[in-house]
Amino acid sequence: MTHDSPRPARIAHVGIAVQSLAEILPFYRDLLGMPELQLADADGAKIGAVQAGDSLIELLEASSSDSPIGKFVAKRGPGIHHICFAVDDLDATLARCKQAGVRLIDETPRIGAEGKRIAFLHPSATGGVLVELSDF
Ligand code: CO
């Protein structure tokens, strides 16, 4: 691999919508032995994060019922909400998706919970999976 080869995308985190952080965090932290990390709140959700190798599991608890996670849990119950892929060149990847007709939720990247730039793609274009892309 040359120095200029793009790095392959990796799973940055899996976002899981939960009813109660306090209730579910001990499962990941204490029973599965995943170290806990502190992350800032984002998009109207409190985030509890645990480390799974090079990836994170982000446990998302709605701060209000009209937040995206609040609406998701009301409609579908708790469960996997989105998957975030870190890509080598976020701007180029977004441009490529847009050109291919993939519907973007975020036309321009914004700062996510990990402090990196992120952008969401619409699940209608990704086989029903809410995909988040982030800087590496
Ligand atoms: Co996320």
mmCIF file with all atom_site columns, C-alpha atoms and ligand atoms in Angstrom:
data_model
loop_
_atom_site.group_PDB
_atom_site.id
_atom_site.type_symbol
_atom_site.label_atom_id
_atom_site.label_alt_id
_atom_site.label_comp_id
_atom_site.label_asym_id
_atom_site.label_entity_id
_atom_site.label_seq_id
_atom_site.pdbx_PDB_ins_code
_atom_site.Cartn_x
_atom_site.Cartn_y
_atom_site.Cartn_z
_atom_site.occupancy
_atom_site.B_iso_or_equiv
_atom_site.pdbx_formal_charge
_atom_site.auth_seq_id
_atom_site.auth_comp_id
_atom_site.auth_asym_id
_atom_site.auth_atom_id
_atom_site.pdbx_PDB_model_num
ATOM   1   C  CA . MET A 1 1   ? 0.000   0.000  0.000  1.00 0.00 ? 1   MET A CA 1
ATOM   2   C  CA . THR A 1 2   ? 1.411   3.350  -0.948 1.00 0.00 ? 2   THR A CA 1
ATOM   3   C  CA . HIS A 1 3   ? 1.326   6.321  1.354  1.00 0.00 ? 3   HIS A CA 1
ATOM   4   C  CA . ASP A 1 4   ? -1.482  7.879  -0.677 1.00 0.00 ? 4   ASP A CA 1
ATOM   5   C  CA . SER A 1 5   ? -3.849  4.904  -0.600 1.00 0.00 ? 5   SER A CA 1
ATOM   6   C  CA . PRO A 1 6   ? -7.132  5.778  1.043  1.00 0.00 ? 6   PRO A CA 1
ATOM   7   C  CA . ARG A 1 7   ? -7.701  4.005  4.349  1.00 0.00 ? 7   ARG A CA 1
ATOM   8   C  CA . PRO A 1 8   ? -10.602 1.555  4.196  1.00 0.00 ? 8   PRO A CA 1
ATOM   9   C  CA . ALA A 1 9   ? -13.722 2.667  6.040  1.00 0.00 ? 9   ALA A CA 1
ATOM   10  C  CA . ARG A 1 10  ? -14.041 1.321  9.572  1.00 0.00 ? 10  ARG A CA 1
ATOM   11  C  CA . ILE A 1 11  ? -16.885 1.131  12.075 1.00 0.00 ? 11  ILE A CA 1
ATOM   12  C  CA . ALA A 1 12  ? -16.486 4.185  14.304 1.00 0.00 ? 12  ALA A CA 1
ATOM   13  C  CA . HIS A 1 13  ? -19.495 3.428  16.470 1.00 0.00 ? 13  HIS A CA 1
ATOM   14  C  CA . VAL A 1 14  ? -22.854 1.746  16.643 1.00 0.00 ? 14  VAL A CA 1
ATOM   15  C  CA . GLY A 1 15  ? -25.609 3.965  18.047 1.00 0.00 ? 15  GLY A CA 1
ATOM   16  C  CA . ILE A 1 16  ? -28.181 2.172  20.174 1.00 0.00 ? 16  ILE A CA 1
ATOM   17  C  CA . ALA A 1 17  ? -31.370 3.869  21.330 1.00 0.00 ? 17  ALA A CA 1
ATOM   18  C  CA . VAL A 1 18  ? -32.073 3.008  24.970 1.00 0.00 ? 18  VAL A CA 1
ATOM   19  C  CA . GLN A 1 19  ? -34.891 3.725  27.391 1.00 0.00 ? 19  GLN A CA 1
ATOM   20  C  CA . SER A 1 20  ? -32.496 4.204  30.291 1.00 0.00 ? 20  SER A CA 1
ATOM   21  C  CA . LEU A 1 21  ? -28.732 4.628  30.202 1.00 0.00 ? 21  LEU A CA 1
ATOM   22  C  CA . ALA A 1 22  ? -28.460 3.843  33.896 1.00 0.00 ? 22  ALA A CA 1
ATOM   23  C  CA . GLU A 1 23  ? -30.255 0.563  33.361 1.00 0.00 ? 23  GLU A CA 1
ATOM   24  C  CA . ILE A 1 24  ? -28.325 -0.732 30.330 1.00 0.00 ? 24  ILE A CA 1
ATOM   25  C  CA . LEU A 1 25  ? -24.797 0.671  30.808 1.00 0.00 ? 25  LEU A CA 1
ATOM   26  C  CA . PRO A 1 26  ? -23.815 -1.956 33.419 1.00 0.00 ? 26  PRO A CA 1
ATOM   27  C  CA . PHE A 1 27  ? -24.532 -4.734 30.884 1.00 0.00 ? 27  PHE A CA 1
ATOM   28  C  CA . TYR A 1 28  ? -21.851 -3.451 28.500 1.00 0.00 ? 28  TYR A CA 1
ATOM   29  C  CA . ARG A 1 29  ? -19.446 -2.101 31.122 1.00 0.00 ? 29  ARG A CA 1
ATOM   30  C  CA . ASP A 1 30  ? -19.631 -4.699 33.874 1.00 0.00 ? 30  ASP A CA 1
ATOM   31  C  CA . LEU A 1 31  ? -20.842 -7.902 32.219 1.00 0.00 ? 31  LEU A CA 1
ATOM   32  C  CA . LEU A 1 32  ? -19.061 -7.521 28.868 1.00 0.00 ? 32  LEU A CA 1
ATOM   33  C  CA . GLY A 1 33  ? -16.088 -5.636 30.304 1.00 0.00 ? 33  GLY A CA 1
ATOM   34  C  CA . MET A 1 34  ? -16.110 -2.673 27.934 1.00 0.00 ? 34  MET A CA 1
ATOM   35  C  CA . PRO A 1 35  ? -14.363 0.444  29.282 1.00 0.00 ? 35  PRO A CA 1
ATOM   36  C  CA . GLU A 1 36  ? -16.658 3.431  29.686 1.00 0.00 ? 36  GLU A CA 1
ATOM   37  C  CA . LEU A 1 37  ? -15.870 6.749  27.976 1.00 0.00 ? 37  LEU A CA 1
ATOM   38  C  CA . GLN A 1 38  ? -17.340 10.186 28.559 1.00 0.00 ? 38  GLN A CA 1
ATOM   39  C  CA . LEU A 1 39  ? -18.963 11.813 25.549 1.00 0.00 ? 39  LEU A CA 1
ATOM   40  C  CA . ALA A 1 40  ? -20.827 15.086 25.182 1.00 0.00 ? 40  ALA A CA 1
ATOM   41  C  CA . ASP A 1 41  ? -24.580 15.090 24.642 1.00 0.00 ? 41  ASP A CA 1
ATOM   42  C  CA . ALA A 1 42  ? -25.656 15.382 20.999 1.00 0.00 ? 42  ALA A CA 1
ATOM   43  C  CA . ASP A 1 43  ? -28.894 15.793 19.050 1.00 0.00 ? 43  ASP A CA 1
ATOM   44  C  CA . GLY A 1 44  ? -31.023 15.928 22.183 1.00 0.00 ? 44  GLY A CA 1
ATOM   45  C  CA . ALA A 1 45  ? -29.638 12.692 23.600 1.00 0.00 ? 45  ALA A CA 1
ATOM   46  C  CA . LYS A 1 46  ? -27.505 11.798 26.590 1.00 0.00 ? 46  LYS A CA 1
ATOM   47  C  CA . ILE A 1 47  ? -24.755 9.481  25.377 1.00 0.00 ? 47  ILE A CA 1
ATOM   48  C  CA . GLY A 1 48  ? -23.118 6.711  27.323 1.00 0.00 ? 48  GLY A CA 1
ATOM   49  C  CA . ALA A 1 49  ? -20.177 5.239  25.435 1.00 0.00 ? 49  ALA A CA 1
ATOM   50  C  CA . VAL A 1 50  ? -18.226 2.046  25.860 1.00 0.00 ? 50  VAL A CA 1
ATOM   51  C  CA . GLN A 1 51  ? -15.229 0.877  23.927 1.00 0.00 ? 51  GLN A CA 1
ATOM   52  C  CA . ALA A 1 52  ? -15.379 -2.240 21.737 1.00 0.00 ? 52  ALA A CA 1
ATOM   53  C  CA . GLY A 1 53  ? -11.871 -2.551 20.344 1.00 0.00 ? 53  GLY A CA 1
ATOM   54  C  CA . ASP A 1 54  ? -11.321 0.301  17.909 1.00 0.00 ? 54  ASP A CA 1
ATOM   55  C  CA . SER A 1 55  ? -15.027 1.039  17.800 1.00 0.00 ? 55  SER A CA 1
ATOM   56  C  CA . LEU A 1 56  ? -17.511 2.482  20.254 1.00 0.00 ? 56  LEU A CA 1
ATOM   57  C  CA . ILE A 1 57  ? -20.960 1.489  21.311 1.00 0.00 ? 57  ILE A CA 1
ATOM   58  C  CA . GLU A 1 58  ? -22.942 4.671  21.893 1.00 0.00 ? 58  GLU A CA 1
ATOM   59  C  CA . LEU A 1 59  ? -25.983 4.277  24.110 1.00 0.00 ? 59  LEU A CA 1
ATOM   60  C  CA . LEU A 1 60  ? -28.410 7.066  23.287 1.00 0.00 ? 60  LEU A CA 1
ATOM   61  C  CA . GLU A 1 61  ? -31.039 8.134  25.797 1.00 0.00 ? 61  GLU A CA 1
ATOM   62  C  CA . ALA A 1 62  ? -33.466 10.835 24.683 1.00 0.00 ? 62  ALA A CA 1
ATOM   63  C  CA . SER A 1 63  ? -33.436 13.998 26.785 1.00 0.00 ? 63  SER A CA 1
ATOM   64  C  CA . SER A 1 64  ? -36.926 14.822 25.506 1.00 0.00 ? 64  SER A CA 1
ATOM   65  C  CA . SER A 1 65  ? -39.654 12.921 23.718 1.00 0.00 ? 65  SER A CA 1
ATOM   66  C  CA . ASP A 1 66  ? -39.514 15.199 20.654 1.00 0.00 ? 66  ASP A CA 1
ATOM   67  C  CA . SER A 1 67  ? -35.801 14.572 20.033 1.00 0.00 ? 67  SER A CA 1
ATOM   68  C  CA . PRO A 1 68  ? -34.808 12.185 17.215 1.00 0.00 ? 68  PRO A CA 1
ATOM   69  C  CA . ILE A 1 69  ? -34.065 9.366  19.687 1.00 0.00 ? 69  ILE A CA 1
ATOM   70  C  CA . GLY A 1 70  ? -37.243 10.099 21.656 1.00 0.00 ? 70  GLY A CA 1
ATOM   71  C  CA . LYS A 1 71  ? -39.312 9.774  18.491 1.00 0.00 ? 71  LYS A CA 1
ATOM   72  C  CA . PHE A 1 72  ? -37.445 6.635  17.428 1.00 0.00 ? 72  PHE A CA 1
ATOM   73  C  CA . VAL A 1 73  ? -38.032 4.879  20.764 1.00 0.00 ? 73  VAL A CA 1
ATOM   74  C  CA . ALA A 1 74  ? -41.696 5.922  20.842 1.00 0.00 ? 74  ALA A CA 1
ATOM   75  C  CA . LYS A 1 75  ? -42.246 4.506  17.359 1.00 0.00 ? 75  LYS A CA 1
ATOM   76  C  CA . ARG A 1 76  ? -40.024 1.415  17.279 1.00 0.00 ? 76  ARG A CA 1
ATOM   77  C  CA . GLY A 1 77  ? -38.871 0.796  20.822 1.00 0.00 ? 77  GLY A CA 1
ATOM   78  C  CA . PRO A 1 78  ? -35.254 0.651  21.954 1.00 0.00 ? 78  PRO A CA 1
ATOM   79  C  CA . GLY A 1 79  ? -32.679 -0.992 19.696 1.00 0.00 ? 79  GLY A CA 1
ATOM   80  C  CA . ILE A 1 80  ? -29.984 -0.341 17.112 1.00 0.00 ? 80  ILE A CA 1
ATOM   81  C  CA . HIS A 1 81  ? -30.448 3.176  15.761 1.00 0.00 ? 81  HIS A CA 1
ATOM   82  C  CA . HIS A 1 82  ? -27.524 3.843  13.427 1.00 0.00 ? 82  HIS A CA 1
ATOM   83  C  CA . ILE A 1 83  ? -24.055 2.754  12.414 1.00 0.00 ? 83  ILE A CA 1
ATOM   84  C  CA . CYS A 1 84  ? -21.209 5.203  11.935 1.00 0.00 ? 84  CYS A CA 1
ATOM   85  C  CA . PHE A 1 85  ? -18.406 4.572  9.462  1.00 0.00 ? 85  PHE A CA 1
ATOM   86  C  CA . ALA A 1 86  ? -15.217 6.589  9.623  1.00 0.00 ? 86  ALA A CA 1
ATOM   87  C  CA . VAL A 1 87  ? -14.106 7.317  6.086  1.00 0.00 ? 87  VAL A CA 1
ATOM   88  C  CA . ASP A 1 88  ? -10.770 8.516  4.813  1.00 0.00 ? 88  ASP A CA 1
ATOM   89  C  CA . ASP A 1 89  ? -12.134 11.585 3.042  1.00 0.00 ? 89  ASP A CA 1
ATOM   90  C  CA . LEU A 1 90  ? -15.531 12.625 4.378  1.00 0.00 ? 90  LEU A CA 1
ATOM   91  C  CA . ASP A 1 91  ? -16.075 15.452 1.895  1.00 0.00 ? 91  ASP A CA 1
ATOM   92  C  CA . ALA A 1 92  ? -15.198 13.319 -1.111 1.00 0.00 ? 92  ALA A CA 1
ATOM   93  C  CA . THR A 1 93  ? -17.350 10.439 0.169  1.00 0.00 ? 93  THR A CA 1
ATOM   94  C  CA . LEU A 1 94  ? -20.350 12.731 0.684  1.00 0.00 ? 94  LEU A CA 1
ATOM   95  C  CA . ALA A 1 95  ? -19.882 14.212 -2.779 1.00 0.00 ? 95  ALA A CA 1
ATOM   96  C  CA . ARG A 1 96  ? -19.683 10.702 -4.253 1.00 0.00 ? 96  ARG A CA 1
ATOM   97  C  CA . CYS A 1 97  ? -22.859 9.631  -2.445 1.00 0.00 ? 97  CYS A CA 1
ATOM   98  C  CA . LYS A 1 98  ? -24.694 12.749 -3.546 1.00 0.00 ? 98  LYS A CA 1
ATOM   99  C  CA . GLN A 1 99  ? -23.629 12.274 -7.138 1.00 0.00 ? 99  GLN A CA 1
ATOM   100 C  CA . ALA A 1 100 ? -24.854 8.665  -7.001 1.00 0.00 ? 100 ALA A CA 1
ATOM   101 C  CA . GLY A 1 101 ? -28.294 9.887  -5.904 1.00 0.00 ? 101 GLY A CA 1
ATOM   102 C  CA . VAL A 1 102 ? -27.990 8.922  -2.241 1.00 0.00 ? 102 VAL A CA 1
ATOM   103 C  CA . ARG A 1 103 ? -30.247 11.177 -0.175 1.00 0.00 ? 103 ARG A CA 1
ATOM   104 C  CA . LEU A 1 104 ? -28.218 13.062 2.435  1.00 0.00 ? 104 LEU A CA 1
ATOM   105 C  CA . ILE A 1 105 ? -29.683 14.120 5.781  1.00 0.00 ? 105 ILE A CA 1
ATOM   106 C  CA . ASP A 1 106 ? -26.712 16.422 6.377  1.00 0.00 ? 106 ASP A CA 1
ATOM   107 C  CA . GLU A 1 107 ? -25.651 18.166 3.182  1.00 0.00 ? 107 GLU A CA 1
ATOM   108 C  CA . THR A 1 108 ? -22.615 19.551 4.962  1.00 0.00 ? 108 THR A CA 1
ATOM   109 C  CA . PRO A 1 109 ? -20.739 17.874 7.824  1.00 0.00 ? 109 PRO A CA 1
ATOM   110 C  CA . ARG A 1 110 ? -21.313 19.035 11.403 1.00 0.00 ? 110 ARG A CA 1
ATOM   111 C  CA . ILE A 1 111 ? -19.580 18.213 14.689 1.00 0.00 ? 111 ILE A CA 1
ATOM   112 C  CA . GLY A 1 112 ? -20.743 14.974 16.331 1.00 0.00 ? 112 GLY A CA 1
ATOM   113 C  CA . ALA A 1 113 ? -20.492 13.593 19.854 1.00 0.00 ? 113 ALA A CA 1
ATOM   114 C  CA . GLU A 1 114 ? -16.889 12.426 19.412 1.00 0.00 ? 114 GLU A CA 1
ATOM   115 C  CA . GLY A 1 115 ? -15.848 15.934 18.366 1.00 0.00 ? 115 GLY A CA 1
ATOM   116 C  CA . LYS A 1 116 ? -15.282 14.858 14.777 1.00 0.00 ? 116 LYS A CA 1
ATOM   117 C  CA . ARG A 1 117 ? -17.150 16.021 11.686 1.00 0.00 ? 117 ARG A CA 1
ATOM   118 C  CA . ILE A 1 118 ? -20.103 13.775 10.863 1.00 0.00 ? 118 ILE A CA 1
ATOM   119 C  CA . ALA A 1 119 ? -22.957 13.577 8.345  1.00 0.00 ? 119 ALA A CA 1
ATOM   120 C  CA . PHE A 1 120 ? -25.982 11.289 8.168  1.00 0.00 ? 120 PHE A CA 1
ATOM   121 C  CA . LEU A 1 121 ? -27.301 9.554  5.048  1.00 0.00 ? 121 LEU A CA 1
ATOM   122 C  CA . HIS A 1 122 ? -30.993 8.801  4.649  1.00 0.00 ? 122 HIS A CA 1
ATOM   123 C  CA . PRO A 1 123 ? -31.972 5.156  5.278  1.00 0.00 ? 123 PRO A CA 1
ATOM   124 C  CA . SER A 1 124 ? -34.083 5.116  2.103  1.00 0.00 ? 124 SER A CA 1
ATOM   125 C  CA . ALA A 1 125 ? -30.813 5.062  0.159  1.00 0.00 ? 125 ALA A CA 1
ATOM   126 C  CA . THR A 1 126 ? -28.925 2.536  2.288  1.00 0.00 ? 126 THR A CA 1
ATOM   127 C  CA . GLY A 1 127 ? -31.160 -0.497 2.556  1.00 0.00 ? 127 GLY A CA 1
ATOM   128 C  CA . GLY A 1 128 ? -33.009 0.757  5.604  1.00 0.00 ? 128 GLY A CA 1
ATOM   129 C  CA . VAL A 1 129 ? -29.935 1.455  7.739  1.00 0.00 ? 129 VAL A CA 1
ATOM   130 C  CA . LEU A 1 130 ? -29.381 4.924  9.154  1.00 0.00 ? 130 LEU A CA 1
ATOM   131 C  CA . VAL A 1 131 ? -25.733 5.514  8.209  1.00 0.00 ? 131 VAL A CA 1
ATOM   132 C  CA . GLU A 1 132 ? -23.548 8.175  9.763  1.00 0.00 ? 132 GLU A CA 1
ATOM   133 C  CA . LEU A 1 133 ? -20.210 9.011  8.189  1.00 0.00 ? 133 LEU A CA 1
ATOM   134 C  CA . SER A 1 134 ? -17.380 10.622 10.120 1.00 0.00 ? 134 SER A CA 1
ATOM   135 C  CA . ASP A 1 135 ? -13.848 11.835 9.702  1.00 0.00 ? 135 ASP A CA 1
ATOM   136 C  CA . PHE A 1 136 ? -11.331 9.113  10.466 1.00 0.00 ? 136 PHE A CA 1
HETATM 137 CO CO . CO  B 2 .   ? -23.566 8.431  15.944 1.00 0.00 ? 1   CO  B CO 1
#
